[in-house]
Amino acid sequence: AQKVTQAQTEISVVEKEDVTLDCVYETRDTTYYLFWYKQPPSGELVFLIRRNSFDEQNEISGRYSWNFQKSTSSFNFTITASQVVDSAVYFCALSELQGGKLIFGQGTELSVKP
Amino acid sequence: AAGVIQSPRHLIKEKRETATLKCYPIPRHDTVYWYQQGPGQDPQFLISFYEKMQSDKGSIPDRFSAQQFSDYHSELNMSSLELGDSALYFCASSLRRYGTNYGYTFGSGTRLTVV
């Protein structure tokens, strides 16, 4: 069965701090996709990144970076120099190749204080 | 660029009433998904359609039904509404045709409040 675990329910940091959101997943598939979504207070789900299981390269996009490690089944997300606008709930999610449905983690609520 | 359109954005219904939510996927996307997100919870998969046929089913109550029409838009029908049905309902669309997963585009959601 597929499962995504985000052990950190809430994280609070002060602006300009770096913060890492953890994500651990379980799947029996050899081909799968991992995602991160941001959900600001307005409620919409904002796509951040998609990574397939064959691509273990880390990725950086501005202040955001992702560390994918198949050996530990983890797909962690780091925000460098956090800003108040980063305050949101962040979801890690997993899907299989053909089935398509997304399995979400429980979400991590990030609060960035000025 | 066109996005996934959901209507209405907000809906207030009384217990035991019926609600219909609509979703218009991105043009040329062949798969539609419905998710339910209760307060403080993660989105839970309800049902999906691939090329207008139901392709997968999650934890969708028997009181709910959904379909995808010939123009690819989808509707989620909810009957005998209960207070616990109050949630944010998301629709997402994707392109699955070539055997891979190109990702999902979510609509802005419909916030249903049952009173």
mmCIF file with all atom_site columns, C-alpha atoms in Angstrom:
data_model
loop_
_atom_site.group_PDB
_atom_site.id
_atom_site.type_symbol
_atom_site.label_atom_id
_atom_site.label_alt_id
_atom_site.label_comp_id
_atom_site.label_asym_id
_atom_site.label_entity_id
_atom_site.label_seq_id
_atom_site.pdbx_PDB_ins_code
_atom_site.Cartn_x
_atom_site.Cartn_y
_atom_site.Cartn_z
_atom_site.occupancy
_atom_site.B_iso_or_equiv
_atom_site.pdbx_formal_charge
_atom_site.auth_seq_id
_atom_site.auth_comp_id
_atom_site.auth_asym_id
_atom_site.auth_atom_id
_atom_site.pdbx_PDB_model_num
ATOM 1   C CA . ALA A 1 1   ? 0.000   0.000  0.000   1.00 0.00 ? 1   ALA A CA 1
ATOM 2   C CA . GLN A 1 2   ? 1.095   3.541  -0.611  1.00 0.00 ? 2   GLN A CA 1
ATOM 3   C CA . LYS A 1 3   ? 1.615   5.935  2.249   1.00 0.00 ? 3   LYS A CA 1
ATOM 4   C CA . VAL A 1 4   ? 3.114   9.365  2.782   1.00 0.00 ? 4   VAL A CA 1
ATOM 5   C CA . THR A 1 5   ? 4.204   10.566 6.199   1.00 0.00 ? 5   THR A CA 1
ATOM 6   C CA . GLN A 1 6   ? 4.965   14.122 7.162   1.00 0.00 ? 6   GLN A CA 1
ATOM 7   C CA . ALA A 1 7   ? 5.966   13.823 10.782  1.00 0.00 ? 7   ALA A CA 1
ATOM 8   C CA . GLN A 1 8   ? 6.119   17.562 11.405  1.00 0.00 ? 8   GLN A CA 1
ATOM 9   C CA . THR A 1 9   ? 2.609   18.840 12.009  1.00 0.00 ? 9   THR A CA 1
ATOM 10  C CA . GLU A 1 10  ? 3.615   22.449 12.643  1.00 0.00 ? 10  GLU A CA 1
ATOM 11  C CA . ILE A 1 11  ? 6.844   24.383 12.270  1.00 0.00 ? 11  ILE A CA 1
ATOM 12  C CA . SER A 1 12  ? 7.399   27.956 13.360  1.00 0.00 ? 12  SER A CA 1
ATOM 13  C CA . VAL A 1 13  ? 10.445  29.955 12.282  1.00 0.00 ? 13  VAL A CA 1
ATOM 14  C CA . VAL A 1 14  ? 11.543  33.549 12.187  1.00 0.00 ? 14  VAL A CA 1
ATOM 15  C CA . GLU A 1 15  ? 11.977  35.271 8.857   1.00 0.00 ? 15  GLU A CA 1
ATOM 16  C CA . LYS A 1 16  ? 15.310  34.585 7.087   1.00 0.00 ? 16  LYS A CA 1
ATOM 17  C CA . GLU A 1 17  ? 15.758  31.240 8.821   1.00 0.00 ? 17  GLU A CA 1
ATOM 18  C CA . ASP A 1 18  ? 16.190  28.111 6.713   1.00 0.00 ? 18  ASP A CA 1
ATOM 19  C CA . VAL A 1 19  ? 13.596  25.401 7.250   1.00 0.00 ? 19  VAL A CA 1
ATOM 20  C CA . THR A 1 20  ? 13.336  21.792 6.081   1.00 0.00 ? 20  THR A CA 1
ATOM 21  C CA . LEU A 1 21  ? 10.056  19.945 5.726   1.00 0.00 ? 21  LEU A CA 1
ATOM 22  C CA . ASP A 1 22  ? 10.369  16.185 5.931   1.00 0.00 ? 22  ASP A CA 1
ATOM 23  C CA . CYS A 1 23  ? 8.526   13.648 3.795   1.00 0.00 ? 23  CYS A CA 1
ATOM 24  C CA . VAL A 1 24  ? 8.835   9.871  3.957   1.00 0.00 ? 24  VAL A CA 1
ATOM 25  C CA . TYR A 1 25  ? 6.909   7.614  1.608   1.00 0.00 ? 25  TYR A CA 1
ATOM 26  C CA . GLU A 1 26  ? 6.073   3.945  1.182   1.00 0.00 ? 26  GLU A CA 1
ATOM 27  C CA . THR A 1 27  ? 5.293   2.223  -2.076  1.00 0.00 ? 27  THR A CA 1
ATOM 28  C CA . ARG A 1 28  ? 5.816   -1.179 -3.672  1.00 0.00 ? 28  ARG A CA 1
ATOM 29  C CA . ASP A 1 29  ? 5.943   0.298  -7.148  1.00 0.00 ? 29  ASP A CA 1
ATOM 30  C CA . THR A 1 30  ? 9.305   0.750  -8.818  1.00 0.00 ? 30  THR A CA 1
ATOM 31  C CA . THR A 1 31  ? 7.948   3.636  -10.861 1.00 0.00 ? 31  THR A CA 1
ATOM 32  C CA . TYR A 1 32  ? 6.240   6.422  -9.020  1.00 0.00 ? 32  TYR A CA 1
ATOM 33  C CA . TYR A 1 33  ? 6.022   10.199 -8.797  1.00 0.00 ? 33  TYR A CA 1
ATOM 34  C CA . LEU A 1 34  ? 6.500   12.501 -5.856  1.00 0.00 ? 34  LEU A CA 1
ATOM 35  C CA . PHE A 1 35  ? 5.045   15.975 -5.489  1.00 0.00 ? 35  PHE A CA 1
ATOM 36  C CA . TRP A 1 36  ? 5.037   18.945 -3.191  1.00 0.00 ? 36  TRP A CA 1
ATOM 37  C CA . TYR A 1 37  ? 2.078   21.327 -2.991  1.00 0.00 ? 37  TYR A CA 1
ATOM 38  C CA . LYS A 1 38  ? 1.630   24.553 -1.081  1.00 0.00 ? 38  LYS A CA 1
ATOM 39  C CA . GLN A 1 39  ? -1.765  25.474 0.366   1.00 0.00 ? 39  GLN A CA 1
ATOM 40  C CA . PRO A 1 40  ? -1.907  29.100 1.506   1.00 0.00 ? 40  PRO A CA 1
ATOM 41  C CA . PRO A 1 41  ? -4.709  30.344 3.759   1.00 0.00 ? 41  PRO A CA 1
ATOM 42  C CA . SER A 1 42  ? -6.813  31.112 0.681   1.00 0.00 ? 42  SER A CA 1
ATOM 43  C CA . GLY A 1 43  ? -7.134  27.346 0.187   1.00 0.00 ? 43  GLY A CA 1
ATOM 44  C CA . GLU A 1 44  ? -5.934  26.597 -3.315  1.00 0.00 ? 44  GLU A CA 1
ATOM 45  C CA . LEU A 1 45  ? -3.330  23.886 -3.936  1.00 0.00 ? 45  LEU A CA 1
ATOM 46  C CA . VAL A 1 46  ? -0.245  25.334 -5.588  1.00 0.00 ? 46  VAL A CA 1
ATOM 47  C CA . PHE A 1 47  ? 2.040   22.901 -7.407  1.00 0.00 ? 47  PHE A CA 1
ATOM 48  C CA . LEU A 1 48  ? 5.707   23.220 -6.438  1.00 0.00 ? 48  LEU A CA 1
ATOM 49  C CA . ILE A 1 49  ? 7.538   20.220 -7.873  1.00 0.00 ? 49  ILE A CA 1
ATOM 50  C CA . ARG A 1 50  ? 7.121   16.802 -9.498  1.00 0.00 ? 50  ARG A CA 1
ATOM 51  C CA . ARG A 1 51  ? 9.851   14.178 -9.359  1.00 0.00 ? 51  ARG A CA 1
ATOM 52  C CA . ASN A 1 52  ? 9.845   10.692 -10.869 1.00 0.00 ? 52  ASN A CA 1
ATOM 53  C CA . SER A 1 53  ? 11.421  7.716  -9.149  1.00 0.00 ? 53  SER A CA 1
ATOM 54  C CA . PHE A 1 54  ? 14.223  7.392  -11.686 1.00 0.00 ? 54  PHE A CA 1
ATOM 55  C CA . ASP A 1 55  ? 15.530  10.894 -11.182 1.00 0.00 ? 55  ASP A CA 1
ATOM 56  C CA . GLU A 1 56  ? 17.356  11.264 -7.900  1.00 0.00 ? 56  GLU A CA 1
ATOM 57  C CA . GLN A 1 57  ? 19.000  14.543 -8.753  1.00 0.00 ? 57  GLN A CA 1
ATOM 58  C CA . ASN A 1 58  ? 18.361  17.223 -6.229  1.00 0.00 ? 58  ASN A CA 1
ATOM 59  C CA . GLU A 1 59  ? 16.635  20.309 -7.525  1.00 0.00 ? 59  GLU A CA 1
ATOM 60  C CA . ILE A 1 60  ? 16.882  23.973 -6.681  1.00 0.00 ? 60  ILE A CA 1
ATOM 61  C CA . SER A 1 61  ? 14.414  26.637 -7.679  1.00 0.00 ? 61  SER A CA 1
ATOM 62  C CA . GLY A 1 62  ? 15.201  30.002 -6.193  1.00 0.00 ? 62  GLY A CA 1
ATOM 63  C CA . ARG A 1 63  ? 14.901  29.717 -2.418  1.00 0.00 ? 63  ARG A CA 1
ATOM 64  C CA . TYR A 1 64  ? 13.379  26.230 -2.716  1.00 0.00 ? 64  TYR A CA 1
ATOM 65  C CA . SER A 1 65  ? 15.340  22.991 -2.903  1.00 0.00 ? 65  SER A CA 1
ATOM 66  C CA . TRP A 1 66  ? 14.390  19.334 -2.787  1.00 0.00 ? 66  TRP A CA 1
ATOM 67  C CA . ASN A 1 67  ? 16.420  16.344 -1.644  1.00 0.00 ? 67  ASN A CA 1
ATOM 68  C CA . PHE A 1 68  ? 15.197  12.999 -3.012  1.00 0.00 ? 68  PHE A CA 1
ATOM 69  C CA . GLN A 1 69  ? 16.808  9.892  -1.500  1.00 0.00 ? 69  GLN A CA 1
ATOM 70  C CA . LYS A 1 70  ? 15.421  6.542  -2.621  1.00 0.00 ? 70  LYS A CA 1
ATOM 71  C CA . SER A 1 71  ? 17.612  4.692  -0.122  1.00 0.00 ? 71  SER A CA 1
ATOM 72  C CA . THR A 1 72  ? 15.687  6.258  2.745   1.00 0.00 ? 72  THR A CA 1
ATOM 73  C CA . SER A 1 73  ? 12.387  6.795  0.846   1.00 0.00 ? 73  SER A CA 1
ATOM 74  C CA . SER A 1 74  ? 12.515  10.477 1.598   1.00 0.00 ? 74  SER A CA 1
ATOM 75  C CA . PHE A 1 75  ? 11.745  13.596 -0.395  1.00 0.00 ? 75  PHE A CA 1
ATOM 76  C CA . ASN A 1 76  ? 12.547  16.571 1.801   1.00 0.00 ? 76  ASN A CA 1
ATOM 77  C CA . PHE A 1 77  ? 11.877  20.206 0.997   1.00 0.00 ? 77  PHE A CA 1
ATOM 78  C CA . THR A 1 78  ? 14.048  23.103 2.158   1.00 0.00 ? 78  THR A CA 1
ATOM 79  C CA . ILE A 1 79  ? 13.187  26.782 2.080   1.00 0.00 ? 79  ILE A CA 1
ATOM 80  C CA . THR A 1 80  ? 16.217  29.009 2.377   1.00 0.00 ? 80  THR A CA 1
ATOM 81  C CA . ALA A 1 81  ? 15.896  32.464 3.919   1.00 0.00 ? 81  ALA A CA 1
ATOM 82  C CA . SER A 1 82  ? 12.209  31.990 4.684   1.00 0.00 ? 82  SER A CA 1
ATOM 83  C CA . GLN A 1 83  ? 9.760   34.841 4.207   1.00 0.00 ? 83  GLN A CA 1
ATOM 84  C CA . VAL A 1 84  ? 6.386   35.611 5.761   1.00 0.00 ? 84  VAL A CA 1
ATOM 85  C CA . VAL A 1 85  ? 4.741   34.793 2.427   1.00 0.00 ? 85  VAL A CA 1
ATOM 86  C CA . ASP A 1 86  ? 5.990   31.223 2.790   1.00 0.00 ? 86  ASP A CA 1
ATOM 87  C CA . SER A 1 87  ? 3.504   30.699 5.617   1.00 0.00 ? 87  SER A CA 1
ATOM 88  C CA . ALA A 1 88  ? 1.171   27.939 4.442   1.00 0.00 ? 88  ALA A CA 1
ATOM 89  C CA . VAL A 1 89  ? 0.416   24.257 4.750   1.00 0.00 ? 89  VAL A CA 1
ATOM 90  C CA . TYR A 1 90  ? 2.749   22.143 2.639   1.00 0.00 ? 90  TYR A CA 1
ATOM 91  C CA . PHE A 1 91  ? 1.745   18.720 1.378   1.00 0.00 ? 91  PHE A CA 1
ATOM 92  C CA . CYS A 1 92  ? 3.961   15.968 0.065   1.00 0.00 ? 92  CYS A CA 1
ATOM 93  C CA . ALA A 1 93  ? 2.179   13.508 -2.240  1.00 0.00 ? 93  ALA A CA 1
ATOM 94  C CA . LEU A 1 94  ? 2.810   10.267 -4.115  1.00 0.00 ? 94  LEU A CA 1
ATOM 95  C CA . SER A 1 95  ? 1.268   8.650  -7.182  1.00 0.00 ? 95  SER A CA 1
ATOM 96  C CA . GLU A 1 96  ? 1.884   5.532  -9.182  1.00 0.00 ? 96  GLU A CA 1
ATOM 97  C CA . LEU A 1 97  ? 2.610   5.507  -12.891 1.00 0.00 ? 97  LEU A CA 1
ATOM 98  C CA . GLN A 1 98  ? -0.713  4.364  -14.302 1.00 0.00 ? 98  GLN A CA 1
ATOM 99  C CA . GLY A 1 99  ? -3.208  4.704  -11.461 1.00 0.00 ? 99  GLY A CA 1
ATOM 100 C CA . GLY A 1 100 ? -2.750  8.377  -11.132 1.00 0.00 ? 100 GLY A CA 1
ATOM 101 C CA . LYS A 1 101 ? -4.486  9.203  -7.877  1.00 0.00 ? 101 LYS A CA 1
ATOM 102 C CA . LEU A 1 102 ? -2.468  11.264 -5.440  1.00 0.00 ? 102 LEU A CA 1
ATOM 103 C CA . ILE A 1 103 ? -1.860  10.056 -1.925  1.00 0.00 ? 103 ILE A CA 1
ATOM 104 C CA . PHE A 1 104 ? -1.182  13.041 0.322   1.00 0.00 ? 104 PHE A CA 1
ATOM 105 C CA . GLY A 1 105 ? 0.747   13.274 3.539   1.00 0.00 ? 105 GLY A CA 1
ATOM 106 C CA . GLN A 1 106 ? -0.887  14.870 6.532   1.00 0.00 ? 106 GLN A CA 1
ATOM 107 C CA . GLY A 1 107 ? 0.641   18.240 5.748   1.00 0.00 ? 107 GLY A CA 1
ATOM 108 C CA . THR A 1 108 ? 3.050   20.516 7.608   1.00 0.00 ? 108 THR A CA 1
ATOM 109 C CA . GLU A 1 109 ? 1.841   23.927 8.664   1.00 0.00 ? 109 GLU A CA 1
ATOM 110 C CA . LEU A 1 110 ? 4.685   26.398 8.343   1.00 0.00 ? 110 LEU A CA 1
ATOM 111 C CA . SER A 1 111 ? 4.467   29.707 10.122  1.00 0.00 ? 111 SER A CA 1
ATOM 112 C CA . VAL A 1 112 ? 7.102   32.302 9.314   1.00 0.00 ? 112 VAL A CA 1
ATOM 113 C CA . LYS A 1 113 ? 7.117   35.198 11.746  1.00 0.00 ? 113 LYS A CA 1
ATOM 114 C CA . PRO A 1 114 ? 8.575   38.622 10.956  1.00 0.00 ? 114 PRO A CA 1
ATOM 115 C CA . ALA B 2 1   ? -3.226  29.487 -19.875 1.00 0.00 ? 1   ALA B CA 1
ATOM 116 C CA . ALA B 2 2   ? -6.508  27.763 -19.164 1.00 0.00 ? 2   ALA B CA 1
ATOM 117 C CA . GLY B 2 3   ? -6.826  26.236 -15.721 1.00 0.00 ? 3   GLY B CA 1
ATOM 118 C CA . VAL B 2 4   ? -9.218  23.820 -14.080 1.00 0.00 ? 4   VAL B CA 1
ATOM 119 C CA . ILE B 2 5   ? -12.491 25.612 -13.405 1.00 0.00 ? 5   ILE B CA 1
ATOM 120 C CA . GLN B 2 6   ? -14.692 24.618 -10.513 1.00 0.00 ? 6   GLN B CA 1
ATOM 121 C CA . SER B 2 7   ? -18.114 25.969 -9.728  1.00 0.00 ? 7   SER B CA 1
ATOM 122 C CA . PRO B 2 8   ? -19.500 27.179 -7.513  1.00 0.00 ? 8   PRO B CA 1
ATOM 123 C CA . ARG B 2 9   ? -16.690 28.523 -5.320  1.00 0.00 ? 9   ARG B CA 1
ATOM 124 C CA . HIS B 2 10  ? -18.855 28.475 -2.220  1.00 0.00 ? 10  HIS B CA 1
ATOM 125 C CA . LEU B 2 11  ? -22.015 26.563 -1.447  1.00 0.00 ? 11  LEU B CA 1
ATOM 126 C CA . ILE B 2 12  ? -24.189 26.493 1.630   1.00 0.00 ? 12  ILE B CA 1
ATOM 127 C CA . LYS B 2 13  ? -26.736 23.720 1.967   1.00 0.00 ? 13  LYS B CA 1
ATOM 128 C CA . GLU B 2 14  ? -28.937 22.393 4.708   1.00 0.00 ? 14  GLU B CA 1
ATOM 129 C CA . LYS B 2 15  ? -28.816 18.860 6.059   1.00 0.00 ? 15  LYS B CA 1
ATOM 130 C CA . ARG B 2 16  ? -30.506 16.304 3.842   1.00 0.00 ? 16  ARG B CA 1
ATOM 131 C CA . GLU B 2 17  ? -30.330 18.575 0.807   1.00 0.00 ? 17  GLU B CA 1
ATOM 132 C CA . THR B 2 18  ? -28.553 17.757 -2.456  1.00 0.00 ? 18  THR B CA 1
ATOM 133 C CA . ALA B 2 19  ? -25.541 19.514 -3.945  1.00 0.00 ? 19  ALA B CA 1
ATOM 134 C CA . THR B 2 20  ? -23.927 19.365 -7.371  1.00 0.00 ? 20  THR B CA 1
ATOM 135 C CA . LEU B 2 21  ? -20.363 20.470 -7.924  1.00 0.00 ? 21  LEU B CA 1
ATOM 136 C CA . LYS B 2 22  ? -18.957 21.048 -11.389 1.00 0.00 ? 22  LYS B CA 1
ATOM 137 C CA . CYS B 2 23  ? -15.471 20.757 -12.799 1.00 0.00 ? 23  CYS B CA 1
ATOM 138 C CA . TYR B 2 24  ? -14.147 21.830 -16.188 1.00 0.00 ? 24  TYR B CA 1
ATOM 139 C CA . PRO B 2 25  ? -10.710 20.294 -16.810 1.00 0.00 ? 25  PRO B CA 1
ATOM 140 C CA . ILE B 2 26  ? -7.882  21.722 -18.839 1.00 0.00 ? 26  ILE B CA 1
ATOM 141 C CA . PRO B 2 27  ? -8.558  21.197 -22.564 1.00 0.00 ? 27  PRO B CA 1
ATOM 142 C CA . ARG B 2 28  ? -7.080  17.925 -23.885 1.00 0.00 ? 28  ARG B CA 1
ATOM 143 C CA . HIS B 2 29  ? -6.624  16.510 -20.382 1.00 0.00 ? 29  HIS B CA 1
ATOM 144 C CA . ASP B 2 30  ? -8.120  13.028 -20.340 1.00 0.00 ? 30  ASP B CA 1
ATOM 145 C CA . THR B 2 31  ? -8.405  12.354 -16.586 1.00 0.00 ? 31  THR B CA 1
ATOM 146 C CA . VAL B 2 32  ? -10.385 14.065 -13.851 1.00 0.00 ? 32  VAL B CA 1
ATOM 147 C CA . TYR B 2 33  ? -10.016 13.465 -10.129 1.00 0.00 ? 33  TYR B CA 1
ATOM 148 C CA . TRP B 2 34  ? -12.151 14.541 -7.179  1.00 0.00 ? 34  TRP B CA 1
ATOM 149 C CA . TYR B 2 35  ? -10.761 15.096 -3.699  1.00 0.00 ? 35  TYR B CA 1
ATOM 150 C CA . GLN B 2 36  ? -12.372 16.020 -0.395  1.00 0.00 ? 36  GLN B CA 1
ATOM 151 C CA . GLN B 2 37  ? -10.450 18.005 2.207   1.00 0.00 ? 37  GLN B CA 1
ATOM 152 C CA . GLY B 2 38  ? -12.004 18.307 5.641   1.00 0.00 ? 38  GLY B CA 1
ATOM 153 C CA . PRO B 2 39  ? -10.924 21.079 8.039   1.00 0.00 ? 39  PRO B CA 1
ATOM 154 C CA . GLY B 2 40  ? -7.301  20.601 9.083   1.00 0.00 ? 40  GLY B CA 1
ATOM 155 C CA . GLN B 2 41  ? -6.961  17.436 7.030   1.00 0.00 ? 41  GLN B CA 1
ATOM 156 C CA . ASP B 2 42  ? -5.157  16.371 3.896   1.00 0.00 ? 42  ASP B CA 1
ATOM 157 C CA . PRO B 2 43  ? -7.077  15.942 0.637   1.00 0.00 ? 43  PRO B CA 1
ATOM 158 C CA . GLN B 2 44  ? -8.651  12.516 0.333   1.00 0.00 ? 44  GLN B CA 1
ATOM 159 C CA . PHE B 2 45  ? -9.188  10.917 -3.054  1.00 0.00 ? 45  PHE B CA 1
ATOM 160 C CA . LEU B 2 46  ? -12.843 10.276 -3.914  1.00 0.00 ? 46  LEU B CA 1
ATOM 161 C CA . ILE B 2 47  ? -13.063 9.147  -7.536  1.00 0.00 ? 47  ILE B CA 1
ATOM 162 C CA . SER B 2 48  ? -11.468 9.556  -10.943 1.00 0.00 ? 48  SER B CA 1
ATOM 163 C CA . PHE B 2 49  ? -12.472 9.310  -14.586 1.00 0.00 ? 49  PHE B CA 1
ATOM 164 C CA . TYR B 2 50  ? -10.317 8.477  -17.569 1.00 0.00 ? 50  TYR B CA 1
ATOM 165 C CA . GLU B 2 51  ? -11.791 9.213  -20.975 1.00 0.00 ? 51  GLU B CA 1
ATOM 166 C CA . LYS B 2 52  ? -15.272 9.523  -19.438 1.00 0.00 ? 52  LYS B CA 1
ATOM 167 C CA . MET B 2 53  ? -15.131 6.124  -17.728 1.00 0.00 ? 53  MET B CA 1
ATOM 168 C CA . GLN B 2 54  ? -14.683 5.692  -13.990 1.00 0.00 ? 54  GLN B CA 1
ATOM 169 C CA . SER B 2 55  ? -11.094 4.609  -13.497 1.00 0.00 ? 55  SER B CA 1
ATOM 170 C CA . ASP B 2 56  ? -10.602 4.488  -9.726  1.00 0.00 ? 56  ASP B CA 1
ATOM 171 C CA . LYS B 2 57  ? -12.647 4.878  -6.606  1.00 0.00 ? 57  LYS B CA 1
ATOM 172 C CA . GLY B 2 58  ? -11.551 5.945  -3.167  1.00 0.00 ? 58  GLY B CA 1
ATOM 173 C CA . SER B 2 59  ? -13.411 6.643  0.026   1.00 0.00 ? 59  SER B CA 1
ATOM 174 C CA . ILE B 2 60  ? -16.513 8.058  -1.627  1.00 0.00 ? 60  ILE B CA 1
ATOM 175 C CA . PRO B 2 61  ? -19.764 7.630  0.322   1.00 0.00 ? 61  PRO B CA 1
ATOM 176 C CA . ASP B 2 62  ? -22.655 5.832  -1.372  1.00 0.00 ? 62  ASP B CA 1
ATOM 177 C CA . ARG B 2 63  ? -24.605 9.095  -1.122  1.00 0.00 ? 63  ARG B CA 1
ATOM 178 C CA . PHE B 2 64  ? -22.181 10.624 -3.587  1.00 0.00 ? 64  PHE B CA 1
ATOM 179 C CA . SER B 2 65  ? -22.028 9.945  -7.295  1.00 0.00 ? 65  SER B CA 1
ATOM 180 C CA . ALA B 2 66  ? -20.028 11.432 -10.108 1.00 0.00 ? 66  ALA B CA 1
ATOM 181 C CA . GLN B 2 67  ? -19.767 11.296 -13.850 1.00 0.00 ? 67  GLN B CA 1
ATOM 182 C CA . GLN B 2 68  ? -17.801 12.733 -16.700 1.00 0.00 ? 68  GLN B CA 1
ATOM 183 C CA . PHE B 2 69  ? -19.645 14.032 -19.717 1.00 0.00 ? 69  PHE B CA 1
ATOM 184 C CA . SER B 2 70  ? -18.903 13.965 -23.428 1.00 0.00 ? 70  SER B CA 1
ATOM 185 C CA . ASP B 2 71  ? -17.294 17.423 -23.218 1.00 0.00 ? 71  ASP B CA 1
ATOM 186 C CA . TYR B 2 72  ? -15.031 16.065 -20.429 1.00 0.00 ? 72  TYR B CA 1
ATOM 187 C CA . HIS B 2 73  ? -16.506 18.202 -17.699 1.00 0.00 ? 73  HIS B CA 1
ATOM 188 C CA . SER B 2 74  ? -17.364 16.317 -14.541 1.00 0.00 ? 74  SER B CA 1
ATOM 189 C CA . GLU B 2 75  ? -20.007 16.661 -11.864 1.00 0.00 ? 75  GLU B CA 1
ATOM 190 C CA . LEU B 2 76  ? -20.016 15.415 -8.290  1.00 0.00 ? 76  LEU B CA 1
ATOM 191 C CA . ASN B 2 77  ? -23.507 14.885 -6.927  1.00 0.00 ? 77  ASN B CA 1
ATOM 192 C CA . MET B 2 78  ? -24.007 14.662 -3.188  1.00 0.00 ? 78  MET B CA 1
ATOM 193 C CA . SER B 2 79  ? -27.352 13.712 -1.704  1.00 0.00 ? 79  SER B CA 1
ATOM 194 C CA . SER B 2 80  ? -28.733 13.538 1.842   1.00 0.00 ? 80  SER B CA 1
ATOM 195 C CA . LEU B 2 81  ? -26.048 15.947 2.951   1.00 0.00 ? 81  LEU B CA 1
ATOM 196 C CA . GLU B 2 82  ? -24.653 15.589 6.450   1.00 0.00 ? 82  GLU B CA 1
ATOM 197 C CA . LEU B 2 83  ? -22.793 18.086 8.617   1.00 0.00 ? 83  LEU B CA 1
ATOM 198 C CA . GLY B 2 84  ? -19.650 15.998 8.129   1.00 0.00 ? 84  GLY B CA 1
ATOM 199 C CA . ASP B 2 85  ? -19.746 16.637 4.389   1.00 0.00 ? 85  ASP B CA 1
ATOM 200 C CA . SER B 2 86  ? -18.666 20.225 5.023   1.00 0.00 ? 86  SER B CA 1
ATOM 201 C CA . ALA B 2 87  ? -15.298 20.417 3.321   1.00 0.00 ? 87  ALA B CA 1
ATOM 202 C CA . LEU B 2 88  ? -13.271 21.821 0.480   1.00 0.00 ? 88  LEU B CA 1
ATOM 203 C CA . TYR B 2 89  ? -13.813 19.781 -2.669  1.00 0.00 ? 89  TYR B CA 1
ATOM 204 C CA . PHE B 2 90  ? -11.071 19.843 -5.249  1.00 0.00 ? 90  PHE B CA 1
ATOM 205 C CA . CYS B 2 91  ? -11.126 18.741 -8.820  1.00 0.00 ? 91  CYS B CA 1
ATOM 206 C CA . ALA B 2 92  ? -7.882  18.052 -10.657 1.00 0.00 ? 92  ALA B CA 1
ATOM 207 C CA . SER B 2 93  ? -7.128  17.084 -14.227 1.00 0.00 ? 93  SER B CA 1
ATOM 208 C CA . SER B 2 94  ? -4.172  15.407 -15.874 1.00 0.00 ? 94  SER B CA 1
ATOM 209 C CA . LEU B 2 95  ? -2.994  13.861 -19.107 1.00 0.00 ? 95  LEU B CA 1
ATOM 210 C CA . ARG B 2 96  ? -2.445  10.115 -18.751 1.00 0.00 ? 96  ARG B CA 1
ATOM 211 C CA . ARG B 2 97  ? -2.787  8.975  -22.325 1.00 0.00 ? 97  ARG B CA 1
ATOM 212 C CA . TYR B 2 98  ? 0.826   8.082  -22.988 1.00 0.00 ? 98  TYR B CA 1
ATOM 213 C CA . GLY B 2 99  ? 1.315   5.866  -19.980 1.00 0.00 ? 99  GLY B CA 1
ATOM 214 C CA . THR B 2 100 ? 3.098   8.351  -17.852 1.00 0.00 ? 100 THR B CA 1
ATOM 215 C CA . ASN B 2 101 ? 2.150   10.895 -15.262 1.00 0.00 ? 101 ASN B CA 1
ATOM 216 C CA . TYR B 2 102 ? 2.588   14.473 -16.355 1.00 0.00 ? 102 TYR B CA 1
ATOM 217 C CA . GLY B 2 103 ? 1.292   15.895 -13.139 1.00 0.00 ? 103 GLY B CA 1
ATOM 218 C CA . TYR B 2 104 ? -1.962  17.366 -11.975 1.00 0.00 ? 104 TYR B CA 1
ATOM 219 C CA . THR B 2 105 ? -3.592  20.733 -12.172 1.00 0.00 ? 105 THR B CA 1
ATOM 220 C CA . PHE B 2 106 ? -5.982  21.513 -9.369  1.00 0.00 ? 106 PHE B CA 1
ATOM 221 C CA . GLY B 2 107 ? -8.959  23.808 -9.465  1.00 0.00 ? 107 GLY B CA 1
ATOM 222 C CA . SER B 2 108 ? -9.478  26.430 -6.779  1.00 0.00 ? 108 SER B CA 1
ATOM 223 C CA . GLY B 2 109 ? -11.942 24.185 -4.998  1.00 0.00 ? 109 GLY B CA 1
ATOM 224 C CA . THR B 2 110 ? -15.562 24.421 -3.897  1.00 0.00 ? 110 THR B CA 1
ATOM 225 C CA . ARG B 2 111 ? -16.126 25.117 -0.235  1.00 0.00 ? 111 ARG B CA 1
ATOM 226 C CA . LEU B 2 112 ? -19.266 23.303 0.853   1.00 0.00 ? 112 LEU B CA 1
ATOM 227 C CA . THR B 2 113 ? -20.854 24.182 4.161   1.00 0.00 ? 113 THR B CA 1
ATOM 228 C CA . VAL B 2 114 ? -23.709 22.040 5.422   1.00 0.00 ? 114 VAL B CA 1
ATOM 229 C CA . VAL B 2 115 ? -25.832 23.676 8.127   1.00 0.00 ? 115 VAL B CA 1
#
